[in-house]
mmCIF file of C-alpha atoms and ligand atoms in Angstrom:
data_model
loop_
_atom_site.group_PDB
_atom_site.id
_atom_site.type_symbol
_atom_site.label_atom_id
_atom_site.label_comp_id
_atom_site.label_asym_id
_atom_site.label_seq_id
_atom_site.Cartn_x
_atom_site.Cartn_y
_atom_site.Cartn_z
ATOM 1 C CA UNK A 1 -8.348 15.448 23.412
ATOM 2 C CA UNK A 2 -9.203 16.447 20.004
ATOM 3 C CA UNK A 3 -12.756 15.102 18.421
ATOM 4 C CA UNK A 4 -12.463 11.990 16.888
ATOM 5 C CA UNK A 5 -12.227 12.455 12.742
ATOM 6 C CA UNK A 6 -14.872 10.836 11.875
ATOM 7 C CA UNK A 7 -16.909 10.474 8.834
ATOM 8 C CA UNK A 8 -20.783 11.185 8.207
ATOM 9 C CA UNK A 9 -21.175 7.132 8.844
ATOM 10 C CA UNK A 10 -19.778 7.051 11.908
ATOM 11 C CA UNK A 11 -16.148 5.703 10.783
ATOM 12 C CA UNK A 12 -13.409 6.796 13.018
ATOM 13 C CA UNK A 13 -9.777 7.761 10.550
ATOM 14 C CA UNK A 14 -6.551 7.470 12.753
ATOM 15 C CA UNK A 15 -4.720 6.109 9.565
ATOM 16 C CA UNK A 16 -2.574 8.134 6.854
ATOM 17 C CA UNK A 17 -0.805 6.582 3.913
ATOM 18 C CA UNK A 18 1.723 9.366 2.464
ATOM 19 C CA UNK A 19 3.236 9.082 -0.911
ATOM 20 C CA UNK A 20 6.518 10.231 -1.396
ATOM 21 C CA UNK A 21 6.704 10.079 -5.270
ATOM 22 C CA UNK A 22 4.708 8.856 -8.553
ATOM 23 C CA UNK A 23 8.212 7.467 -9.923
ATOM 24 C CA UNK A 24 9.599 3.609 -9.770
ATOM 25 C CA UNK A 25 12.379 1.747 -11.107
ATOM 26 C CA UNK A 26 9.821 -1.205 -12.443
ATOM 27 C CA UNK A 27 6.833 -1.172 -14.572
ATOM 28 C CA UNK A 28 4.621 -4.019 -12.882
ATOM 29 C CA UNK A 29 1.921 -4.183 -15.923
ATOM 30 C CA UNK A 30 -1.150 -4.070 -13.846
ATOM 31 C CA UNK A 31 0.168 -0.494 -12.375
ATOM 32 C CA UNK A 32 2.107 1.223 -15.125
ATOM 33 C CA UNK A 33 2.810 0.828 -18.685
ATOM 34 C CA UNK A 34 6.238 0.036 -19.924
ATOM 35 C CA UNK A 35 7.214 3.744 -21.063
ATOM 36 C CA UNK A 36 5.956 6.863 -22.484
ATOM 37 C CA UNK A 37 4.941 7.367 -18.307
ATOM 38 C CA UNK A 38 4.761 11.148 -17.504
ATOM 39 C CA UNK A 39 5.710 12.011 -13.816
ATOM 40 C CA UNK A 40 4.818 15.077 -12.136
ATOM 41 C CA UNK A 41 6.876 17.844 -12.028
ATOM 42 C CA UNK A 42 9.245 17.404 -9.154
ATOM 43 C CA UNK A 43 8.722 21.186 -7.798
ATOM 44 C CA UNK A 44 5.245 20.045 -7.589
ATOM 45 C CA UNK A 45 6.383 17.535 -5.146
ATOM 46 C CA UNK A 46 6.255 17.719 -1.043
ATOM 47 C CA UNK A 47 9.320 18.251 0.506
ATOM 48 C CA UNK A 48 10.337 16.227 3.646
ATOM 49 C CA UNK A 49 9.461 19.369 5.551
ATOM 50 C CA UNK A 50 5.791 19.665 4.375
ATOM 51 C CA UNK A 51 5.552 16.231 4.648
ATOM 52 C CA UNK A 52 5.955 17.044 8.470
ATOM 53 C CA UNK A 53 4.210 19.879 9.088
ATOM 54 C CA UNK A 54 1.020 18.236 7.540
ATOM 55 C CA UNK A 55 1.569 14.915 9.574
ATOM 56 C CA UNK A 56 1.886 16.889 13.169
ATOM 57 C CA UNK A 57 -1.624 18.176 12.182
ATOM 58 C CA UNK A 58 -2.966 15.405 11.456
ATOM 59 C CA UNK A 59 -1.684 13.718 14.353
ATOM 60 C CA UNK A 60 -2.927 16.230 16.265
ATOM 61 C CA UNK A 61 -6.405 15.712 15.012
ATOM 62 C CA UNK A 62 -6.315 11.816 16.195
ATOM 63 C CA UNK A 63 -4.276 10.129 12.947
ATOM 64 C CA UNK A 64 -1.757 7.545 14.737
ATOM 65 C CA UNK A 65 -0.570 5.245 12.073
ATOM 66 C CA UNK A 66 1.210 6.000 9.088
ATOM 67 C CA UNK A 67 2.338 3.879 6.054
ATOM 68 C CA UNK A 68 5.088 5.617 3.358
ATOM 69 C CA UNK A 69 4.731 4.442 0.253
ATOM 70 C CA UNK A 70 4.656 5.644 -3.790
ATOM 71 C CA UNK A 71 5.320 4.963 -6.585
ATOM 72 C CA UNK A 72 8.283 3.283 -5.520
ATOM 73 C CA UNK A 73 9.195 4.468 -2.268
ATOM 74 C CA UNK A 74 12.799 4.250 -2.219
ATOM 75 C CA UNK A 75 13.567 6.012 -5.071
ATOM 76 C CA UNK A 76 13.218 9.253 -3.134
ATOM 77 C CA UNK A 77 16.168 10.214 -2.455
ATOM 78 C CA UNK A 78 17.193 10.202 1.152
ATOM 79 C CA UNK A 79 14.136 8.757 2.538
ATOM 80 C CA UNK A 80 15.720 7.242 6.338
ATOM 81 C CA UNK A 81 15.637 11.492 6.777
ATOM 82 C CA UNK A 82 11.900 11.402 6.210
ATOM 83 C CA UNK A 83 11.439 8.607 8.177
ATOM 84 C CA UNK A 84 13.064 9.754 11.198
ATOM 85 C CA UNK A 85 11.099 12.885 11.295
ATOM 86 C CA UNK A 86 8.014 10.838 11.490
ATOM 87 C CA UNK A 87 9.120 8.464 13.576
ATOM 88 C CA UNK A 88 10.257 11.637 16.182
ATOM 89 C CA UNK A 89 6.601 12.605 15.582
ATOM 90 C CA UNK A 90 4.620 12.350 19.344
ATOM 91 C CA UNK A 91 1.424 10.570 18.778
ATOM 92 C CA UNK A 92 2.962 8.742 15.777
ATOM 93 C CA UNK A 93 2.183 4.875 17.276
ATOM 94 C CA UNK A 94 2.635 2.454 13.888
ATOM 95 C CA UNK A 95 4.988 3.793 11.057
ATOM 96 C CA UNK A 96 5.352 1.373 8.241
ATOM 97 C CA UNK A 97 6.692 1.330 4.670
ATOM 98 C CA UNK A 98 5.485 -0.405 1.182
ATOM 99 C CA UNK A 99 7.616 -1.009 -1.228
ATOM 100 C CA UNK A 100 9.200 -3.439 -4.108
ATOM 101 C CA UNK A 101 11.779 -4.165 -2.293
ATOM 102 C CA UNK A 102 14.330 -3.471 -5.372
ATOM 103 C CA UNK A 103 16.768 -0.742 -3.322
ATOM 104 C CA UNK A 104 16.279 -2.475 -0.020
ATOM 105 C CA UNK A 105 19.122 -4.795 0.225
ATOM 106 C CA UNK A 106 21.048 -1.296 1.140
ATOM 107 C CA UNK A 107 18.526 1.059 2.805
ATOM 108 C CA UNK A 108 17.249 -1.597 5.702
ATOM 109 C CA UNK A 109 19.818 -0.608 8.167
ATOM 110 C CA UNK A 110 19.853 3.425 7.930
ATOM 111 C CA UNK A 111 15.708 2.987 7.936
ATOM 112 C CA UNK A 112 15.870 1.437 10.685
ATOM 113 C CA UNK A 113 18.142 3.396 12.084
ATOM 114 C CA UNK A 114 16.152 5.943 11.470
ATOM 115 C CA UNK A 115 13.143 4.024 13.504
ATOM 116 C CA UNK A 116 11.447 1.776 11.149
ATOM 117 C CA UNK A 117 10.333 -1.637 11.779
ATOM 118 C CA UNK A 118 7.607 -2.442 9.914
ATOM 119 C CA UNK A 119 7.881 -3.422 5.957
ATOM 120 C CA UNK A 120 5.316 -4.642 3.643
ATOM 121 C CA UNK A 121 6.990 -6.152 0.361
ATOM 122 C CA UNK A 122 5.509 -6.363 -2.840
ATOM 123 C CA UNK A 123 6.089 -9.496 -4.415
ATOM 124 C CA UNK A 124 3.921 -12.000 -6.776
ATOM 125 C CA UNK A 125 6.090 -14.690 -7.927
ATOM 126 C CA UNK A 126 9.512 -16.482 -6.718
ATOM 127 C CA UNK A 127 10.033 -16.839 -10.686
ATOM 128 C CA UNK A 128 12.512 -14.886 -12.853
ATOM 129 C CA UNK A 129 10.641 -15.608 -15.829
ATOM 130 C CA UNK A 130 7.172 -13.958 -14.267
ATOM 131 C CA UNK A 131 8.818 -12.033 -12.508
ATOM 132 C CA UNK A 132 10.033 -9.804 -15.892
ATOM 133 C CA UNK A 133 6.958 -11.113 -17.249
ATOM 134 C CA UNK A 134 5.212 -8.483 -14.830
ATOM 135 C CA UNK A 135 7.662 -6.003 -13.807
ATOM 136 C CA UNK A 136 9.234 -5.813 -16.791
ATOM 137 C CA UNK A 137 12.252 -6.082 -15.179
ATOM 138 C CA UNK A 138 15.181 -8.994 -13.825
ATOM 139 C CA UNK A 139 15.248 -7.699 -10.700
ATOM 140 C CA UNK A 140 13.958 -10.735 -8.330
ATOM 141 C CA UNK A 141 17.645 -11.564 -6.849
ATOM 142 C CA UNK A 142 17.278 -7.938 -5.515
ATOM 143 C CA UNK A 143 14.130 -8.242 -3.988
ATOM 144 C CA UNK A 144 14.594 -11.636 -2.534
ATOM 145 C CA UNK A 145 18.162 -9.836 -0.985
ATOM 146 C CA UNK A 146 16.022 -7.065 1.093
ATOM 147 C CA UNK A 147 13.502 -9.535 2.326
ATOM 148 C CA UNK A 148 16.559 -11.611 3.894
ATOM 149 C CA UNK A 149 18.431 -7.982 5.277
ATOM 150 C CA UNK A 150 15.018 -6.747 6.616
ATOM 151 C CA UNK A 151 14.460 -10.103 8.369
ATOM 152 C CA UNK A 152 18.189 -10.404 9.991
ATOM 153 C CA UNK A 153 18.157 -6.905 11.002
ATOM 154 C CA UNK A 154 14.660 -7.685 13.011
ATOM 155 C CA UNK A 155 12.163 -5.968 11.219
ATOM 156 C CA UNK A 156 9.086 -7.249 12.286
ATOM 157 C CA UNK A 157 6.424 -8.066 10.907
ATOM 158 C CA UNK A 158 7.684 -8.635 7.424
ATOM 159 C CA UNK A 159 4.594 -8.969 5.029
ATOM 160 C CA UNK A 160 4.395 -9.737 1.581
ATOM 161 C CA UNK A 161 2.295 -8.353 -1.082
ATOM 162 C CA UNK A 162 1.280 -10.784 -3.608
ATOM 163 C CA UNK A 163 -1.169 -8.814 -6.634
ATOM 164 C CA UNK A 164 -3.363 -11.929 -7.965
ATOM 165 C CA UNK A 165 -4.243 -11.962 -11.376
ATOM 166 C CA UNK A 166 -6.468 -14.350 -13.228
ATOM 167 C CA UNK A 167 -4.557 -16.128 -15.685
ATOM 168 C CA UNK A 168 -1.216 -15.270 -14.781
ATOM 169 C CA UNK A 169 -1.381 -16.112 -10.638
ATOM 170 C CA UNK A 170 -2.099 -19.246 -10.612
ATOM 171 C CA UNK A 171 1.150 -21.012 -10.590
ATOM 172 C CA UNK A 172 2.828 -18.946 -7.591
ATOM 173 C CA UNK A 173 0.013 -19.019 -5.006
ATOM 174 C CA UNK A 174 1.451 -22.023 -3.753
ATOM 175 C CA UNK A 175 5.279 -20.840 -4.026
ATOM 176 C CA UNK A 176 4.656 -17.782 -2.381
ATOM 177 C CA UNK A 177 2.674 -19.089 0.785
ATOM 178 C CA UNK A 178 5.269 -21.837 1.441
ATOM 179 C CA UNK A 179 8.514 -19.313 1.152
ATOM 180 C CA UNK A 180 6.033 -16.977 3.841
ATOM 181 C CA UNK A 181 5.596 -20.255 6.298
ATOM 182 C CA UNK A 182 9.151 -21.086 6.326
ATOM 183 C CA UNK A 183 10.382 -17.435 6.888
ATOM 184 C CA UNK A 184 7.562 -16.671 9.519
ATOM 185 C CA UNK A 185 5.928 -13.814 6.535
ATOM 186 C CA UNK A 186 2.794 -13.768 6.292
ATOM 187 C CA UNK A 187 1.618 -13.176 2.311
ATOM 188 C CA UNK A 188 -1.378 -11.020 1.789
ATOM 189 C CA UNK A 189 -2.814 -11.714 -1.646
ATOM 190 C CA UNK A 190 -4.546 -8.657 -3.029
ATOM 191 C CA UNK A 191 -7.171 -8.882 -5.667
ATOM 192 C CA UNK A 192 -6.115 -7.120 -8.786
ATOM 193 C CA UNK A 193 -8.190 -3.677 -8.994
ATOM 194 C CA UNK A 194 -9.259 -1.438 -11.226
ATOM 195 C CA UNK A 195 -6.198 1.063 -11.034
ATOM 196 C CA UNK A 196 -3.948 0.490 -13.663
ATOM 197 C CA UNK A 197 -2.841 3.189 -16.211
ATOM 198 C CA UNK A 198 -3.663 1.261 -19.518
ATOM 199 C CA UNK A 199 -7.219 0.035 -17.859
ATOM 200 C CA UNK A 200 -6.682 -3.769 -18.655
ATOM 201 C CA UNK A 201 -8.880 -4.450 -15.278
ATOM 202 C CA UNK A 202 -11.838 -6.776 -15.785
ATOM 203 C CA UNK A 203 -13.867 -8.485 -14.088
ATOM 204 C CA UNK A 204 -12.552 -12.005 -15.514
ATOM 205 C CA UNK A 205 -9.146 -11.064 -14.403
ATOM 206 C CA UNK A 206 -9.462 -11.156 -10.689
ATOM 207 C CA UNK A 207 -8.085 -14.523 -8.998
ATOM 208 C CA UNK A 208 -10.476 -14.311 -6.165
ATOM 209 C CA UNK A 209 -10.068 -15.280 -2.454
ATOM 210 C CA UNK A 210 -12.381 -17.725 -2.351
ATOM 211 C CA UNK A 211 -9.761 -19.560 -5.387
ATOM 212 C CA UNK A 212 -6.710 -18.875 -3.807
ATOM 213 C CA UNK A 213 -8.463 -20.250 -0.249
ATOM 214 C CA UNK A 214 -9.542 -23.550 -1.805
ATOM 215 C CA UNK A 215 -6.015 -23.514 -3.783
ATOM 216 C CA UNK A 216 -4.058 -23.146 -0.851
ATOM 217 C CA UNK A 217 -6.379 -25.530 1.743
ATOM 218 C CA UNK A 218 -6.102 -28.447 -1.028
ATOM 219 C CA UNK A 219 -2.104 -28.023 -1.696
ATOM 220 C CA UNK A 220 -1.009 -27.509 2.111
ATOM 221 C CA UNK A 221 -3.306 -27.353 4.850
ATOM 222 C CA UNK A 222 -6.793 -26.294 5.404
ATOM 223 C CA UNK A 223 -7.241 -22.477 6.352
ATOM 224 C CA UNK A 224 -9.685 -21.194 9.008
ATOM 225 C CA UNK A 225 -10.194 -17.887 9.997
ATOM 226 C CA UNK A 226 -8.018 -15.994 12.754
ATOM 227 C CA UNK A 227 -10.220 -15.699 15.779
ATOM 228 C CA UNK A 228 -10.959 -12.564 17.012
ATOM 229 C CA UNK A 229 -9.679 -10.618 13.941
ATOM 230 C CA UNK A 230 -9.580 -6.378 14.476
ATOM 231 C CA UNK A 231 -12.819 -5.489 11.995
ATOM 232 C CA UNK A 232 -10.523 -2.288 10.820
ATOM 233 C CA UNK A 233 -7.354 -3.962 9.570
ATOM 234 C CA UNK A 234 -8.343 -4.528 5.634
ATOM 235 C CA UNK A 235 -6.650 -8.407 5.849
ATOM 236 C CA UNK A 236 -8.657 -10.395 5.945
ATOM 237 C CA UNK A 237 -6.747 -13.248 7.931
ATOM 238 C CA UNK A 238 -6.556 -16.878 7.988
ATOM 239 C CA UNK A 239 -4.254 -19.641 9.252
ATOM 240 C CA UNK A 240 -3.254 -22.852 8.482
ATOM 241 C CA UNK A 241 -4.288 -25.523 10.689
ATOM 242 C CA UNK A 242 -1.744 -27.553 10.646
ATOM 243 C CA UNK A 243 -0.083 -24.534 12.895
ATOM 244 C CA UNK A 244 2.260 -23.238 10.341
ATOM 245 C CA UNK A 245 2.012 -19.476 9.913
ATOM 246 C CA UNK A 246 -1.121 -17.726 7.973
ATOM 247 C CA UNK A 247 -1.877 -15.976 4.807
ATOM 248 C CA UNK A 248 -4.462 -12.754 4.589
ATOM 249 C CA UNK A 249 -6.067 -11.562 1.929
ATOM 250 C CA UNK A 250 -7.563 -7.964 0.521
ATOM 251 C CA UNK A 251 -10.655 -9.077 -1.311
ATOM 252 C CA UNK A 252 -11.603 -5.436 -2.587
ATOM 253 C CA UNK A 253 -13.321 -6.492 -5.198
ATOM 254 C CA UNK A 254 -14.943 -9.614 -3.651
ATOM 255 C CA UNK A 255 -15.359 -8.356 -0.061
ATOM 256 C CA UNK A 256 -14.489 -4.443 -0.307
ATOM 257 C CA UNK A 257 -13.658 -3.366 3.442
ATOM 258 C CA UNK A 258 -15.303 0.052 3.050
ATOM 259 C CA UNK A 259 -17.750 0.181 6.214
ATOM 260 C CA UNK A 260 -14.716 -0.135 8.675
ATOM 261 C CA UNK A 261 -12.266 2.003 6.248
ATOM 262 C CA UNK A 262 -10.104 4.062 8.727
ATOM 263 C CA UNK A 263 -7.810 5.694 6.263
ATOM 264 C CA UNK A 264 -6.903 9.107 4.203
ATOM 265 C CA UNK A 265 -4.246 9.408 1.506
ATOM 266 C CA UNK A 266 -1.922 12.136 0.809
ATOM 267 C CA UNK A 267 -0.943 12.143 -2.420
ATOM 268 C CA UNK A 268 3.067 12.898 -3.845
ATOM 269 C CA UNK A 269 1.973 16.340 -4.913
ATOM 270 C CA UNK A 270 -0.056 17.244 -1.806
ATOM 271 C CA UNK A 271 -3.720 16.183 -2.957
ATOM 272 C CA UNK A 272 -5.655 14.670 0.067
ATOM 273 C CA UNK A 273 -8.004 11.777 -0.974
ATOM 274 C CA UNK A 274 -10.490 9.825 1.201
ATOM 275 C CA UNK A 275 -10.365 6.842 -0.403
ATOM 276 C CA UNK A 276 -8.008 5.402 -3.166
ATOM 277 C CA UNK A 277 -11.115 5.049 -5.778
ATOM 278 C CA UNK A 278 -12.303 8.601 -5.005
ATOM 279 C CA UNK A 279 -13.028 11.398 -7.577
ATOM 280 C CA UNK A 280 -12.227 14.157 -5.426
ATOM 281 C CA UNK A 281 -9.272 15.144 -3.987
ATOM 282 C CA UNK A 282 -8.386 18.308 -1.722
ATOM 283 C CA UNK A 283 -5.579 20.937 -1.851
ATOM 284 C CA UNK A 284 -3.301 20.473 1.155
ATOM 285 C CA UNK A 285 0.035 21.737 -1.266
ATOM 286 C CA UNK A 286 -2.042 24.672 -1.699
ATOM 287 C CA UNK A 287 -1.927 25.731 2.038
ATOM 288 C CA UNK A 288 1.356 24.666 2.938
ATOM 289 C CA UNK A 289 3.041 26.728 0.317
ATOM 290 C CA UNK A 290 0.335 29.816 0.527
ATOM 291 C CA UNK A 291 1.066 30.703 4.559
ATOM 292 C CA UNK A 292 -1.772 29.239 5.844
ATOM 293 C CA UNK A 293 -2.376 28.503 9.417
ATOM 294 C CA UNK A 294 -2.145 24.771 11.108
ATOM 295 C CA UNK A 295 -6.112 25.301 11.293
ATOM 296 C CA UNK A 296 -6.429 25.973 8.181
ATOM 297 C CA UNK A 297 -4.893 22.299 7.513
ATOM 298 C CA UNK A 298 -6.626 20.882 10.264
ATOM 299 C CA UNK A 299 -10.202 22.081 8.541
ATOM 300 C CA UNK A 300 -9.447 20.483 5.189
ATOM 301 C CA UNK A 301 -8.654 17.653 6.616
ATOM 302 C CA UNK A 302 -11.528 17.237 8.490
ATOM 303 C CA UNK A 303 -13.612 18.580 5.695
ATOM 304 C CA UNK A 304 -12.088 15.649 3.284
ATOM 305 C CA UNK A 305 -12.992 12.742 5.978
ATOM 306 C CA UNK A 306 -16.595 14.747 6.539
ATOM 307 C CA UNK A 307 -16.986 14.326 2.393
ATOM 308 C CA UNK A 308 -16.090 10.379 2.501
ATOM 309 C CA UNK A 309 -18.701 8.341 0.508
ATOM 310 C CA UNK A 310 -19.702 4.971 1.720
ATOM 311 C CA UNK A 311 -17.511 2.900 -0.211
ATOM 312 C CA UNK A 312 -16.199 2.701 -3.680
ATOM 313 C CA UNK A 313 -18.120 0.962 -6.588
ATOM 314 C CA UNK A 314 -16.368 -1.366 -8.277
ATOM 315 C CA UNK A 315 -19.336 -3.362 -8.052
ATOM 316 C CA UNK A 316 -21.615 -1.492 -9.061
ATOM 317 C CA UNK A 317 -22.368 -0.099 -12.739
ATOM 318 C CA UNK A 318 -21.780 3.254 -11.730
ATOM 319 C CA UNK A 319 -18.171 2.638 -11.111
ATOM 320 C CA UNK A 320 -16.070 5.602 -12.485
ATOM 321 C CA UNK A 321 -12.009 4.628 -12.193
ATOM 322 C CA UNK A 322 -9.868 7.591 -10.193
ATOM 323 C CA UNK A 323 -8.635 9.591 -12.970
ATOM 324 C CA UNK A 324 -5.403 8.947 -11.340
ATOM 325 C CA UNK A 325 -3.305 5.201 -11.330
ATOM 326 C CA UNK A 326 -2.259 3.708 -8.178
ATOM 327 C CA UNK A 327 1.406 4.762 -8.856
ATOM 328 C CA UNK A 328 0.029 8.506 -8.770
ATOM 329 C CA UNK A 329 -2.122 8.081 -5.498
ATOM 330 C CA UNK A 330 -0.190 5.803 -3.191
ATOM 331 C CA UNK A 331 -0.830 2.848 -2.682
HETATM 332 N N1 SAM B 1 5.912 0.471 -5.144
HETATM 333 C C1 SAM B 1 5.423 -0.020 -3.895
HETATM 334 C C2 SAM B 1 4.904 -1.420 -4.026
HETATM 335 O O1 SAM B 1 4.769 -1.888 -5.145
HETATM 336 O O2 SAM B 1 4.617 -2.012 -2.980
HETATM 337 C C3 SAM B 1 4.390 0.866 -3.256
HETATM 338 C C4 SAM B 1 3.325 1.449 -4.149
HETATM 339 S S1 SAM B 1 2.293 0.263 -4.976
HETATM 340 C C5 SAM B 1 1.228 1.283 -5.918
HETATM 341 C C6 SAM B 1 1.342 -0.308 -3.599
HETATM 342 C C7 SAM B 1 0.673 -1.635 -3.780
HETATM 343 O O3 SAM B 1 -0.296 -1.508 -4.773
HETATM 344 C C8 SAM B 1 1.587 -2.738 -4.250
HETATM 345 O O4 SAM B 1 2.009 -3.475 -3.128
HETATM 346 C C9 SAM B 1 0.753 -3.551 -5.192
HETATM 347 O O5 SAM B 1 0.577 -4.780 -4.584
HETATM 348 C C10 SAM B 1 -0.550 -2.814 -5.262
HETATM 349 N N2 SAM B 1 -1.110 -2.636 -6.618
HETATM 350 C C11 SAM B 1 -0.653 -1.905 -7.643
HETATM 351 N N3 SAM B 1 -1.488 -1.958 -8.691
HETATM 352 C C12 SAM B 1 -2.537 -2.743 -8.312
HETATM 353 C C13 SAM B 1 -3.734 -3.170 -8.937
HETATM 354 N N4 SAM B 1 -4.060 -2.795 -10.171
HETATM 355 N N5 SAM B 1 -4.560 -3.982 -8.239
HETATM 356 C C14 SAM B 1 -4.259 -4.363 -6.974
HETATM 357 N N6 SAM B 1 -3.158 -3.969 -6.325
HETATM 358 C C15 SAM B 1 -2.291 -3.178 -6.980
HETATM 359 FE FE1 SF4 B 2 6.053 0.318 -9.059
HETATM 360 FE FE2 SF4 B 2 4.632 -0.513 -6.952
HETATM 361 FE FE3 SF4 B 2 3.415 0.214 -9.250
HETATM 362 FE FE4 SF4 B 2 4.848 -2.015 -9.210
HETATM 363 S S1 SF4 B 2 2.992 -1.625 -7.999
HETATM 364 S S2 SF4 B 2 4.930 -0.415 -10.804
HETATM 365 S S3 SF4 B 2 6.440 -1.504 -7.806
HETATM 366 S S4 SF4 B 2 4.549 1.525 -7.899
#
């Protein structure tokens, strides 16, 4: 068995998000801006084949669960070939996708051919109107039509990924957790963060847990906790008593899940980051493209968990945003 990857605080990493591309086919506000976005240079982008090669080391260094995601995932073009590679990866034990759901209608069933099962959907509002409002596009029908394919075909579980934004939310927490109970989806609410492109994060714009708990407890049924939750997912999980399905919740501003963080990012263009907020980022593009040996890979990626910080600092005057968006990380 190889040693554990594990951080200077003890925190054990057997999770990898990849992202596959910068680029999407909507412009949610609180991510991108409407135009004028420059992408990177698509020679400067990992091929499927990298992709691979970097995952088997990491795999082989104790990383078990990966999640695909972007920019938009989907609009990389023949994706269900990527997928299956990973999926054919030994050691590989969760392999999940996040996306917006927009091209999904038609790429469920060759993904899943290709040995996906697990989608997480990115969705704030069951409203056309806010739904251009924040995408900035009339798309909704689409997304609505994946959800239904991914659930007939059996994906499971199905999550959604509701961003919640002070000022703008309020009106579709309700919505959104009733469409999850009757479909058996659980809705994550995420609390908007300090990553967007045009920096229109503040403080006052964050719907917070603790709102969308006492929203959701006085308009359907009281929440409690799930018993027995696992400490490293980031959800944090509740369900309705009445015994009708659940919704979770990533508080990172309220409640940042930083001490039991288990993950590493690889970014479109082959940077490795140890944390979405982080300042640094490594070279893996560097290696794969210059010759270098698996244990060559295998030391920068221990090297980037060995230079994880504690946790990022939203909080905290000191906070310094990534000088990258989400859309150019992975999110
Ligand atoms: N395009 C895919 C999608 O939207 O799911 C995958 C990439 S997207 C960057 C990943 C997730 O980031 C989305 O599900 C969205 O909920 C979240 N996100 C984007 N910008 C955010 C922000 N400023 N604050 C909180 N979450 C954000
Ligand atoms: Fe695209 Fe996802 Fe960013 Fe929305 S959150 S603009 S869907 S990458």
């Amino acid at each position: 068995m190889p040693p554990p990857l594990a951080d200077t605080f003890g925190r054990l990493h057997d999770n990898l998000r990849i992202s596959v591309t910068d680029r999407c086919n909507i412009r949610c506000f609180y991510c991108m801006p409407e135009s004028g976005v420059t992408f990177m240079d698509r020679r400067e982008i990992l091929s499927f084949e990298e992709i691979e090669r970097f995952v088997r080391v990491a795999v082989g260094l104790g990383i078990t669960k990966l999640r695909v995601t972007g920019g938009e995932p989907l609009v990389r073009r023949d994706l269900p070939r990527l997928i299956e590679k990973l999926h054919n990866i030994q050691g590989v034990q969760d392999l999940a996708l996040t996306t917006n759901a927009v091209l999904l209608e038609g790429l469920a069933e060759p993904l899943y051919r290709a040995g996906l099962r697990r989608v997480n959907i990115h969705l704030d509002t069951l409203d056309r109107d806010r739904f251009k409002q924040i995408t900035r596009r009339d798309d909704l029908h689409l997304v609505l039509r994946g959800i239904d394919r991914c659930l007939e075909l059996g994906y499971r579980p199905v999550k959604l990924n509701a961003v919640a934004v002070h000022g703008l939310s309020e009106p579709d927490i309700v919505p959104l957790a009733r469409f999850g109970r009757e479909r058996g989806i659980e809705v994550r609410y995420i609390e908007f963060m300090p990553l967007d492109a045009q920096q229109l994060w503040d403080r006052s714009r964050v719907l917070t847990m603790e709102q969308i708990l006492a929203t959701l407890s006085h308009e359907i049924a009281p929440l409690e906790p799930v018993p027995d939750p696992d400490p490293r997912a980031p959800a944090t999980e509740f369900r309705f008593r009445d015994g009708l399905g659940g919704v979770g919740f990533i508080p990172s501003v309220t409640k940042p899940f930083c001490l039991n963080c288990n993950r590493i990012r690889l970014t479109a263009d082959g940077k490795l980051r140890y944390c979405l907020f982080a300042l640094d980022e490594y070279d893996v593009k560097h290696l794969l493209r210059g010759g270098a040996s698996d244990e060559s890979i295998a030391d920068l990626i221990r090297g980037t968990v060995r230079a994880k910080w504690l946790g990022h600092e939203i909080n905290s005057v000191r906070f310094v945003p990534p000088p990258r968006p989400m859309y150019a990380i992975g999110g």
